[in-house]
Amino acid sequence: MARRLRIGIDTGGTFTDAVALDEDTGEMITAKTPSTPADPAEGFTAALRKILLLADEHGEHGERGERGDGGAGAGAEVAALSHGTTVATNRLLEDRIDDLGFVTTEGFEFLLEIARQSVPDGYGNSYFWVKPPRLVPAHRVRTVGGRLDRTGAEVRPFDEAGAVAAARWFRERGIRAVGVCFLHSYADPSHELAMRDVLRREHPEAAVSLSCEVLREYREYERSVTTLVDAAVKPAVTGYLARIAERSPVRPLVMKSNGGVLSAEEVARRPITTVLSGPAAGALGAAFAVARGGHGSAVTLDGGGTSTDVAVVLGGEPAVTTEGTVGRHPVKIPMVDVVTVGAGGGSVARLSPDGALKVGPRSAGADPGPLCYGRGGAEVTVTDAHAVLGRIPPHLLGGEVPLDVAAARAGVAALAGRLGLTAERAAAGILEISAWNQANAIRRITVERGIDVRDHPLVAFGGSGPLLACRLLDVLGLPAAVIPGNPGNVSAFGLLTVDVKNDHVRTRVARDAGLDPSDLDAVYADLEREAAEALAREGFGEGERRFDRSADLRYQGQAFEVRVPVPPSARGEAFRAEAVRRFHDAHEALYGYCHRGDPERHPVEWVNLRVSGVGPIARPRIRARERPPDAGGPVPFGTRAVYFDGAWTGAALYRRDGLVPGDAVEGPAVIEEYGSTLPLHPGFRARADGFGDLVVTR
């Protein structure tokens, strides 16, 4: 009988990570392959082939066989495959947005130019700030007559002749991606649907995104930008998903920004939902590690080659927001609340015009990569600094990627000469700046959101995540750091821990005092019907579906809302009263006050109603290991000179797979494994637990 595998593949900027979990035995196999930015599908295919080959080698049944472009071979059957992708993210971060058009209501052609009256860091700190280019320049905006009011009632009929003229204008100029956002289409989508019919007829080659399908809630600017971002990435993401589907042995599930997965076919309809696919998977994998260790909350740090992503896990789940951005673009969809900073292993160290040492956000990427990769890189990176100081071994991935430490030292020495420092002090300075960049990102996700960072352990993962863990404990006063097993593959593992999930929203602005509770019941019923239809397309029967309700409420006059979960089954007046009570509680927890007893002066407004349709999947079962009765203490396999705290010292070297539950290692030491390395500074201890995690404390 063939072993049944669940596979997760996460594409990062430098490496593509893969994890295979045997559904019967719980055995987990990991692999890493270089990413292929020119065509990420090639990296996906290489990772799939490698993990299946390793699974066959580890299997006890059948013989290895040829697999073509991703078949499971004779030794394994692929039961499920989940994938995290950066295709949409990279196009937005790199501003690769070409040939994009916008259709909006007549009279609102400058909606994108007006935007919002917001300046980064406030006017006092942004005297020389220049408004960035619009997502769609004004000359590529077309307007169409017709008007709805805020209730969805038609004020002026849809101008089909104007719509035809707009569609032909885009076709004649070769503009093949078009976003459509009409005023108040969240209340009635009929005009936008009519515009899509015209575009299909007059310009069938165009990829079209409608705001009523991408983001059915009010605020025209945010809805327009979100819709345009969806249209901008749709051609690239749709083509990519089609290529990986052809090469997958089963229908792939794709990680979404909201912390759920969905089939590739469904994701292709709204590709914007993948803009934080990889970071979301990492946060969920870290949440799983935190939960099995008995912690309900943590700060997660996913250190990659290009950047570092930080998030917060509260009550066992990553925090979710709809106020996110990707690059310079506001994206108002549910997404795991992640702060990204250019402080990865490939981040470039350089001198600023005033002679100061800077690190990131520019990265050497996967190709050519750091100097020590020996692939033609010409700039010093964070990885080079680690290599020079002996904090990583002279090879990566168990010897698969040898490092040219001499080239790294020469590059660091040249940079150090311009600073008047020794090579060691310059390398240590690079790592110190990188650590503070990461610490500041953690402060943004915690302190700026009213969370005391000192109350939460750090979960550090990714290839470069554990490298600065000890320094972050000092800088932030964190109680401990947890380094999960196979830290370089936590994001890929996180793909195996998530449910199928889709989100539906409807704007319903109304004062609570005059609201008919039956109106709420009707809207929620409609949203749950939409969610049920989406889950049915994913193969979930009636008894397998779950619907999570929430609502955005505010005090009248406020510009932003507070989202609260609302009772799943209550109806009528009891439902309304309970939701308002939860809003008062949440507002007081967030801002330190509420107006619970003053409904006349501070009435509550309902704004958006939300339903998440969830199709639960089985979570991986990770069995705790016991310490062998005859186990001795940890035994190093050697020593190496490592630069800690301003001096070279002899550090003991340990292999992580040689540590058993209960083993403790004290710094100075270096714990090495296939996908990552933990430099343990003097004064720190790492203890192995029964789940293969390392818990680092002072």
XYZ file of C-alpha atoms in Angstrom:
698
model
C 0.000 0.000 0.000
C 1.446 3.403 -0.987
C 2.026 5.948 1.774
C -0.305 8.967 1.637
C 1.433 12.336 1.695
C 0.244 15.858 2.354
C 2.663 18.297 0.758
C 3.245 22.003 1.378
C 5.415 24.088 -0.972
C 6.287 27.692 -0.129
C 8.083 29.881 -2.671
C 10.340 32.518 -1.123
C 12.645 35.102 -2.589
C 15.750 32.910 -2.237
C 14.601 29.334 -1.625
C 11.511 27.271 -2.332
C 10.693 25.093 0.686
C 8.792 21.822 0.678
C 7.380 19.630 3.453
C 5.791 16.199 3.081
C 3.779 14.712 5.943
C 2.909 11.032 6.031
C -0.768 10.924 7.033
C -0.437 7.472 8.611
C 2.856 7.646 10.516
C 3.192 11.390 11.122
C 6.709 11.321 9.658
C 7.764 14.662 8.199
C 10.263 15.113 5.357
C 11.671 18.500 4.339
C 13.524 19.859 1.320
C 14.764 23.184 -0.065
C 15.587 24.168 -3.640
C 16.684 27.522 -5.094
C 13.846 29.789 -6.172
C 13.585 30.734 -9.835
C 12.375 34.367 -9.967
C 12.224 34.388 -13.782
C 9.617 31.596 -13.677
C 8.533 30.592 -10.141
C 6.742 27.544 -11.592
C 10.149 25.985 -12.324
C 11.149 26.320 -8.678
C 7.800 24.838 -7.631
C 8.335 21.859 -9.928
C 11.893 21.292 -8.704
C 10.763 21.369 -5.069
C 7.915 18.949 -5.792
C 10.228 16.511 -7.546
C 12.772 16.674 -4.746
C 10.313 16.137 -1.898
C 8.705 13.193 -3.705
C 12.122 11.640 -4.349
C 13.020 12.004 -0.673
C 9.650 10.564 0.337
C 10.300 7.519 -1.833
C 13.748 7.078 -0.292
C 12.242 7.225 3.198
C 9.260 5.025 2.344
C 8.863 1.450 3.379
C 6.449 0.438 0.612
C 6.936 0.103 -3.116
C 9.871 0.984 -5.289
C 11.003 4.315 -6.591
C 9.797 5.115 -10.072
C 9.958 7.828 -12.680
C 7.461 10.632 -12.154
C 7.575 13.036 -15.075
C 6.585 16.530 -13.993
C 5.278 15.769 -10.536
C 3.702 12.340 -10.334
C 3.910 10.675 -6.963
C 5.896 7.658 -8.087
C 5.365 4.079 -7.025
C 6.245 4.740 -3.379
C 3.865 7.558 -2.482
C 0.375 8.881 -3.143
C -0.181 12.633 -2.846
C -3.392 13.186 -0.886
C -3.214 16.996 -0.831
C -0.893 19.763 -1.992
C -0.938 23.307 -0.611
C 1.134 26.150 -2.007
C 2.223 29.600 -0.848
C 3.234 31.966 -3.621
C 4.897 35.366 -3.916
C 3.926 36.043 -7.547
C 1.341 38.722 -6.692
C 3.448 40.187 -3.879
C 6.565 40.583 -5.993
C 4.746 42.303 -8.852
C 3.384 44.878 -6.416
C 6.618 45.370 -4.468
C 8.551 45.824 -7.706
C 5.832 48.015 -9.250
C 5.642 45.791 -12.326
C 2.216 47.127 -13.287
C 1.821 47.770 -16.990
C -1.110 48.339 -19.334
C -3.676 48.783 -16.563
C -6.923 50.679 -17.164
C -9.666 51.975 -14.867
C -13.413 52.488 -15.445
C -15.394 54.535 -12.952
C -18.525 56.643 -12.641
C -18.833 59.749 -14.786
C -17.571 62.766 -12.869
C -15.180 60.748 -10.684
C -12.279 60.389 -13.106
C -9.827 61.950 -10.611
C -10.724 59.656 -7.739
C -7.230 58.101 -7.745
C -5.482 61.476 -8.024
C -7.343 62.895 -5.025
C -6.731 59.721 -2.983
C -6.593 60.346 0.795
C -5.243 63.282 2.755
C -2.534 61.220 4.406
C 1.225 61.755 4.467
C 3.682 59.135 5.800
C 4.923 59.966 9.333
C 2.896 63.181 9.456
C 3.472 66.517 7.786
C 6.198 67.610 10.219
C 8.472 64.698 9.268
C 7.610 64.632 5.565
C 8.343 68.157 4.346
C 9.904 66.860 1.151
C 7.409 64.038 0.617
C 6.180 63.756 -2.959
C 2.925 62.005 -3.774
C 3.830 58.705 -5.487
C 2.592 57.967 -9.018
C -0.998 56.800 -9.210
C -1.690 53.132 -9.840
C -3.389 54.156 -13.088
C -2.386 57.497 -14.661
C -5.216 59.893 -15.401
C -5.041 59.386 -19.157
C -5.907 55.678 -18.743
C -9.097 56.364 -16.792
C -12.431 56.150 -18.643
C -15.796 57.131 -17.178
C -19.262 55.776 -17.915
C -22.594 57.437 -17.237
C -25.072 56.012 -14.753
C -25.514 56.500 -11.026
C -26.699 54.619 -7.941
C -27.354 56.099 -4.511
C -26.002 54.614 -1.287
C -28.992 52.287 -0.961
C -28.450 50.866 -4.445
C -31.410 52.661 -6.000
C -30.777 53.779 -9.579
C -30.535 57.562 -9.976
C -29.436 57.491 -13.645
C -29.465 54.444 -15.937
C -26.300 52.705 -17.082
C -24.906 54.296 -20.266
C -24.216 51.297 -22.484
C -23.027 53.420 -25.409
C -20.454 55.073 -23.155
C -19.415 51.659 -21.858
C -18.876 50.397 -25.408
C -16.747 53.451 -26.221
C -14.612 52.878 -23.113
C -14.107 49.181 -23.889
C -13.073 49.930 -27.459
C -10.684 52.651 -26.234
C -8.852 50.086 -24.072
C -8.828 47.500 -26.864
C -7.388 49.898 -29.432
C -4.514 50.775 -27.074
C -3.713 47.201 -26.089
C -4.653 47.655 -22.426
C -5.422 44.116 -21.284
C -6.123 44.516 -17.564
C -9.066 46.672 -16.482
C -10.497 47.465 -13.056
C -14.115 48.622 -12.713
C -15.410 50.557 -9.715
C -18.703 52.446 -9.898
C -20.085 54.592 -7.122
C -22.122 52.613 -4.558
C -21.777 49.317 -6.433
C -21.394 47.629 -3.032
C -25.142 48.222 -2.593
C -26.144 47.015 -6.082
C -23.646 45.417 -8.516
C -25.892 45.608 -11.587
C -24.052 48.468 -13.325
C -20.650 46.814 -12.845
C -21.963 43.485 -14.113
C -23.312 45.278 -17.181
C -19.880 46.858 -17.731
C -18.256 43.426 -17.583
C -20.672 42.136 -20.220
C -19.667 45.000 -22.504
C -15.951 44.370 -21.934
C -16.359 40.657 -22.655
C -18.107 41.469 -25.891
C -15.926 44.357 -27.089
C -12.539 43.436 -25.543
C -12.536 39.681 -24.799
C -8.760 39.528 -24.239
C -8.932 41.849 -21.220
C -8.591 40.570 -17.646
C -11.400 42.339 -15.778
C -11.845 42.883 -12.039
C -15.088 44.266 -10.559
C -15.154 45.989 -7.191
C -18.451 44.270 -6.323
C -16.609 40.929 -6.483
C -13.239 41.993 -5.070
C -14.367 44.189 -2.155
C -18.070 44.754 -1.643
C -17.874 47.518 0.933
C -17.962 51.283 0.907
C -15.133 53.867 0.626
C -14.589 54.361 -3.076
C -10.854 55.070 -2.996
C -9.846 51.946 -1.086
C -12.317 49.840 -3.072
C -10.936 51.216 -6.345
C -7.282 50.626 -5.448
C -7.979 47.117 -4.168
C -9.849 46.293 -7.375
C -7.053 47.716 -9.536
C -4.424 45.719 -7.645
C -6.483 42.600 -8.312
C -6.638 43.437 -12.020
C -2.929 44.257 -12.133
C -1.807 40.865 -10.807
C -4.557 38.771 -12.434
C -2.774 37.944 -15.734
C 0.477 36.887 -14.016
C -1.170 34.949 -11.177
C -3.710 33.231 -13.424
C -0.989 32.073 -15.807
C 1.226 30.906 -12.947
C -1.559 28.954 -11.248
C -2.414 27.275 -14.554
C 1.218 26.167 -14.967
C 1.544 24.688 -11.492
C -1.851 22.964 -11.814
C -0.547 21.186 -14.928
C 2.485 19.941 -12.998
C 0.728 18.904 -9.787
C -0.407 15.324 -9.142
C -3.573 16.659 -7.430
C -5.583 19.875 -7.565
C -3.419 22.372 -5.647
C -4.735 24.529 -2.824
C -3.285 28.041 -2.642
C -2.564 29.954 0.545
C -4.517 33.201 0.925
C -3.639 36.319 2.880
C -6.536 35.728 5.312
C -4.989 32.574 6.785
C -6.944 30.044 4.729
C -6.446 28.083 1.540
C -8.591 27.807 -1.566
C -8.365 25.876 -4.806
C -6.258 27.414 -7.555
C -9.373 27.825 -9.720
C -11.135 29.908 -7.068
C -8.039 31.956 -6.247
C -7.643 32.835 -9.938
C -10.970 34.706 -9.702
C -9.568 37.026 -6.993
C -5.767 36.777 -7.117
C -5.396 39.757 -4.800
C -6.207 37.346 -1.972
C -2.684 35.890 -2.332
C -0.702 39.106 -1.779
C 0.558 37.930 1.637
C 0.387 34.218 0.915
C 3.862 33.272 2.183
C 3.939 35.395 5.363
C 0.453 34.152 6.295
C 1.601 30.535 6.033
C 4.623 31.268 8.206
C 2.537 32.923 10.912
C 0.148 29.943 10.948
C 3.001 27.437 11.156
C 4.464 29.410 14.055
C 1.044 29.527 15.752
C 0.892 25.728 15.525
C 4.341 25.462 17.146
C 3.331 27.892 19.894
C 0.141 25.980 20.670
C 1.856 22.600 21.010
C 4.350 24.198 23.409
C 1.547 25.432 25.650
C 1.655 29.132 24.689
C -1.442 30.960 23.507
C 0.350 34.073 22.295
C 3.687 34.906 20.682
C 5.558 37.233 18.362
C 6.572 35.465 15.150
C 9.648 36.328 13.093
C 10.111 34.787 9.659
C 13.618 35.574 8.451
C 14.206 34.889 4.767
C 16.804 35.814 2.215
C 15.111 39.008 1.008
C 13.104 40.245 3.993
C 11.845 39.486 7.491
C 8.125 39.213 8.265
C 6.827 39.680 11.807
C 3.345 39.012 13.154
C 1.537 38.470 16.443
C -0.315 35.338 17.529
C -3.068 36.033 20.079
C -5.237 33.285 21.509
C -3.647 30.726 19.205
C -4.457 32.611 15.966
C -2.493 35.237 14.003
C -3.999 38.711 14.180
C -5.962 39.671 11.028
C -6.476 43.156 9.589
C -8.177 44.809 6.616
C -5.992 47.926 6.788
C -2.921 46.402 5.170
C -0.622 47.630 2.433
C 1.644 45.902 -0.051
C 4.445 48.194 -1.085
C 2.795 51.601 -1.575
C -0.639 50.172 -2.357
C -3.421 50.023 0.285
C -5.086 46.628 0.036
C -8.333 46.455 1.996
C -8.898 42.714 2.185
C -8.711 40.411 5.217
C -5.070 39.481 5.711
C -2.819 38.262 8.484
C -1.419 41.401 10.142
C 2.222 41.308 9.026
C 4.958 43.923 9.108
C 7.734 43.342 6.586
C 11.213 44.836 6.817
C 14.122 44.519 4.383
C 16.348 42.688 6.862
C 16.914 39.241 5.400
C 20.060 37.248 4.843
C 20.574 38.837 1.436
C 20.069 42.447 2.610
C 22.894 44.617 1.290
C 25.209 46.609 3.598
C 26.348 49.929 2.192
C 27.501 53.427 3.118
C 24.965 56.247 2.934
C 25.937 59.585 1.348
C 26.801 60.914 4.815
C 29.133 57.979 5.501
C 26.883 55.973 7.832
C 26.548 52.193 7.600
C 23.116 51.096 6.326
C 21.658 47.609 5.913
C 18.769 46.896 3.503
C 16.104 47.167 2.278
C 17.754 46.326 -1.055
C 18.641 42.640 -1.339
C 21.128 40.625 -3.378
C 18.326 38.085 -3.821
C 18.851 34.495 -4.908
C 20.900 35.360 -7.984
C 23.677 36.470 -7.737
C 23.150 36.447 -3.965
C 25.707 37.208 -1.230
C 29.440 37.321 -1.913
C 29.946 34.006 -0.151
C 27.645 32.233 -2.632
C 30.338 32.605 -5.281
C 27.818 33.424 -8.032
C 29.126 36.816 -9.015
C 27.687 38.871 -6.166
C 29.533 42.155 -5.678
C 27.984 43.600 -2.493
C 28.342 42.719 1.167
C 25.217 41.181 2.746
C 24.048 40.094 6.184
C 24.877 36.473 5.314
C 28.441 37.519 4.492
C 28.735 39.132 7.934
C 27.555 35.928 9.629
C 30.069 33.908 7.604
C 32.956 36.235 8.478
C 32.151 35.995 12.201
C 31.866 32.195 12.111
C 28.223 32.191 13.158
C 27.165 30.002 10.253
C 29.032 26.958 8.918
C 31.106 27.262 5.731
C 28.248 25.649 3.814
C 24.439 25.719 3.664
C 21.809 22.998 3.300
C 24.006 20.271 4.725
C 26.821 20.945 2.269
C 24.690 21.415 -0.855
C 25.667 25.113 -1.018
C 29.374 25.636 -0.135
C 30.275 29.147 1.000
C 33.306 31.164 -0.062
C 34.159 32.680 3.324
C 37.344 34.254 1.942
C 35.334 36.236 -0.618
C 32.971 37.391 2.120
C 35.893 38.467 4.308
C 37.491 40.405 1.463
C 34.236 42.251 0.787
C 33.623 43.044 4.453
C 37.245 44.167 4.878
C 36.912 46.577 1.957
C 33.729 48.051 3.476
C 35.394 48.187 6.907
C 38.337 50.122 5.452
C 35.975 52.862 4.274
C 34.569 53.038 7.828
C 37.950 52.926 9.580
C 37.035 49.656 11.341
C 38.347 46.106 11.499
C 36.535 43.509 9.423
C 35.137 41.929 12.614
C 33.748 45.192 13.965
C 32.212 46.058 10.601
C 30.581 42.618 10.327
C 29.300 42.890 13.919
C 27.922 46.348 13.083
C 26.053 44.957 10.072
C 24.404 42.333 12.275
C 23.600 44.887 14.982
C 21.825 47.155 12.488
C 19.945 44.183 11.058
C 18.866 43.141 14.570
C 17.575 46.641 15.326
C 15.722 46.725 11.999
C 13.965 43.519 13.038
C 13.358 44.822 16.562
C 11.741 47.985 15.211
C 9.456 45.877 13.015
C 8.437 43.879 16.096
C 7.726 47.104 17.987
C 5.468 48.266 15.130
C 3.398 45.080 15.323
C 3.209 45.118 19.158
C 3.855 48.427 20.936
C 2.070 50.507 18.289
C -0.949 48.204 18.670
C -1.008 48.366 22.458
C 0.662 44.972 23.052
C 3.459 44.586 25.626
C 6.145 42.708 23.728
C 7.731 41.527 27.001
C 4.719 39.290 27.677
C 5.227 37.113 24.603
C 7.883 34.634 23.530
C 9.490 35.032 20.129
C 9.056 32.276 17.536
C 12.017 32.638 15.152
C 12.054 30.629 11.950
C 13.011 30.826 8.316
C 16.530 30.277 7.085
C 17.856 33.450 8.743
C 15.273 33.854 11.521
C 17.179 32.159 14.385
C 20.498 33.895 13.603
C 19.727 37.032 15.626
C 17.338 35.507 18.178
C 19.636 35.975 21.178
C 20.264 39.625 20.360
C 16.519 40.273 19.963
C 15.873 38.853 23.446
C 18.284 41.462 24.812
C 17.025 44.385 22.729
C 13.314 43.797 23.379
C 13.343 42.144 26.795
C 11.521 39.081 25.480
C 11.138 36.171 27.927
C 12.247 33.434 25.516
C 12.694 32.463 21.897
C 11.270 29.273 20.403
C 13.104 27.827 17.405
C 10.769 25.251 15.819
C 12.071 22.042 14.309
C 13.139 22.532 10.689
C 12.843 26.327 11.042
C 13.638 26.907 7.384
C 10.474 25.016 6.430
C 7.937 26.397 8.932
C 6.084 28.356 6.238
C 5.790 25.234 4.097
C 4.625 23.274 7.159
C 2.115 26.022 7.978
C 0.405 25.277 4.662
C -0.599 21.895 6.106
C -2.280 23.419 9.175
C -4.873 25.698 7.548
C -8.524 25.327 6.630
C -10.227 26.220 3.377
C -11.558 29.732 3.923
C -13.364 32.439 1.955
C -14.533 35.874 3.099
C -17.710 37.757 2.214
C -18.619 41.317 3.221
C -21.531 43.696 2.769
C -21.726 47.361 3.779
C -24.828 48.247 5.800
C -24.334 51.687 7.366
C -27.100 52.326 9.910
C -27.567 53.653 13.434
C -28.066 50.899 15.939
C -30.952 52.722 17.632
C -33.119 52.742 14.510
C -32.024 49.432 13.048
C -34.488 46.652 12.343
C -32.744 43.450 13.534
C -34.450 41.500 10.755
C -32.363 43.529 8.250
C -29.197 42.151 9.867
C -30.621 38.637 9.761
C -31.364 38.962 6.053
C -27.899 40.247 5.128
C -26.131 37.572 7.172
C -28.316 34.896 5.601
C -27.365 36.181 2.153
C -23.652 36.219 3.024
C -23.828 32.694 4.422
C -25.536 31.527 1.235
C -22.639 32.962 -0.814
C -20.121 31.318 1.517
C -21.948 27.983 1.315
C -21.909 28.061 -2.484
C -18.151 28.743 -2.460
C -17.507 25.875 -0.027
C -19.683 23.552 -2.108
C -17.447 24.287 -5.102
C -14.524 23.196 -2.912
C -16.239 19.878 -2.202
C -17.505 20.482 1.354
C -20.932 19.082 2.182
C -23.495 20.800 4.399
C -22.297 19.092 7.568
C -18.669 20.055 6.917
C -19.116 23.825 6.702
C -18.621 26.467 9.380
C -19.628 30.109 9.164
C -17.841 32.707 11.299
C -19.675 36.019 11.631
C -18.213 39.408 12.474
C -19.231 43.051 12.176
C -17.513 46.430 11.908
C -19.034 48.963 14.307
C -18.142 52.496 15.424
C -19.453 55.456 17.370
C -21.141 57.930 15.067
C -18.612 60.459 13.809
C -15.616 58.127 13.976
C -13.677 57.534 10.758
C -12.655 53.932 11.479
C -14.440 50.884 12.783
C -13.760 48.155 15.324
C -14.339 44.605 14.157
C -15.907 42.187 16.613
C -16.990 38.564 16.314
C -20.742 38.222 16.656
C -22.917 35.294 17.761
C -23.150 32.619 15.066
C -26.739 31.601 15.625
C -28.553 34.327 17.571
C -31.251 36.257 15.763
C -33.227 39.439 16.175
C -32.904 41.786 19.139
C -30.725 39.401 21.211
C -28.180 39.228 18.388
C -28.071 43.005 17.964
C -27.664 43.693 21.690
C -24.873 41.117 22.100
C -22.931 42.508 19.127
C -23.129 46.055 20.516
C -21.989 44.851 23.955
C -18.966 43.198 22.372
C -18.202 46.394 20.482
C -18.146 48.443 23.702
C -15.829 45.863 25.305
C -13.476 45.794 22.305
C -13.367 49.602 22.043
C -12.486 49.898 25.729
C -9.767 47.244 25.407
C -8.251 48.986 22.368
C -8.534 52.647 23.380
C -9.063 52.644 27.142
C -12.612 54.018 27.079
C -16.095 53.394 25.704
C -19.504 55.097 25.706
C -21.507 52.135 26.912
C -23.904 54.171 29.035
C -24.420 57.148 26.738
C -26.278 56.014 23.585
C -27.912 59.404 23.054
C -24.701 61.458 22.781
C -22.580 58.657 21.288
C -24.817 56.395 19.209
C -23.371 53.200 17.755
C -23.299 52.684 13.985
C -23.175 49.407 12.107
C -20.934 49.635 9.018
C -19.907 46.283 7.521
C -21.278 42.775 8.040
C -18.886 39.881 7.389
C -19.030 36.099 7.065
C -16.068 33.748 6.687
C -16.959 30.361 5.245
C -14.624 27.695 6.632
C -14.106 24.138 5.440
C -12.094 22.461 8.225
C -9.274 20.077 7.327
C -7.462 17.629 9.575
C -4.490 19.148 11.397
C -1.135 17.349 11.346
C -0.563 15.142 14.377
C 2.890 15.706 15.838
C 3.643 13.168 18.559
C 5.737 14.302 21.517
C 8.945 12.360 22.058
C 10.165 11.165 25.420
C 13.729 11.457 26.582
C 15.478 8.085 26.149
C 16.244 6.545 29.543
C 19.896 5.971 28.625
C 20.475 9.434 27.146
C 23.556 11.274 28.287
C 24.213 14.958 27.871
C 24.568 16.688 24.475
C 27.896 15.990 22.791
C 29.464 18.575 20.430
C 30.908 17.335 17.158
C 33.631 19.984 17.162
C 34.529 23.584 17.896
C 34.930 26.725 15.803
C 36.198 30.236 16.458
C 33.138 32.531 16.602
C 33.043 36.281 17.194
C 30.716 37.111 20.113
C 30.525 40.298 22.183
C 33.587 41.902 20.626
C 36.006 38.971 20.844
C 36.781 35.653 19.209
C 35.946 32.625 21.339
C 35.916 28.873 20.921
C 32.287 27.820 20.441
C 31.096 24.220 20.714
C 29.299 22.940 17.612
C 26.182 20.768 17.903
C 23.982 19.053 15.363
C 20.357 19.699 16.135
C 19.229 16.210 15.177
C 21.613 14.919 17.840
C 19.729 16.686 20.643
C 17.043 14.734 22.495
C 14.223 16.080 24.698
C 15.655 17.599 27.856
C 19.101 18.306 26.420
C 20.413 21.775 27.248
C 23.211 23.615 25.476
C 24.869 26.702 26.937
C 26.572 29.431 24.946
C 28.944 30.176 23.437
C 27.816 27.507 20.983
C 26.433 27.038 17.491
C 23.589 24.593 16.789
C 23.531 23.599 13.111
C 20.922 21.866 11.000
C 19.962 21.432 7.370
C 17.940 24.590 6.816
C 19.155 27.026 9.472
C 21.659 27.787 12.254
C 21.301 29.037 15.834
C 24.303 30.992 17.184
C 23.955 30.765 20.975
C 25.600 33.788 22.568
C 27.433 33.600 25.912
C 24.935 33.781 28.753
C 22.144 31.998 26.864
C 20.814 28.458 27.078
C 18.870 26.378 24.544
C 16.777 23.457 25.765
C 15.217 20.835 23.484
C 11.582 19.913 24.149
C 9.566 16.861 23.159
C 8.333 18.380 19.889
C 11.764 19.088 18.481
C 11.649 22.786 19.372
C 14.533 24.652 20.980
C 13.592 27.085 23.764
C 16.222 29.791 24.190
C 16.435 31.743 27.457
C 19.019 33.838 29.239
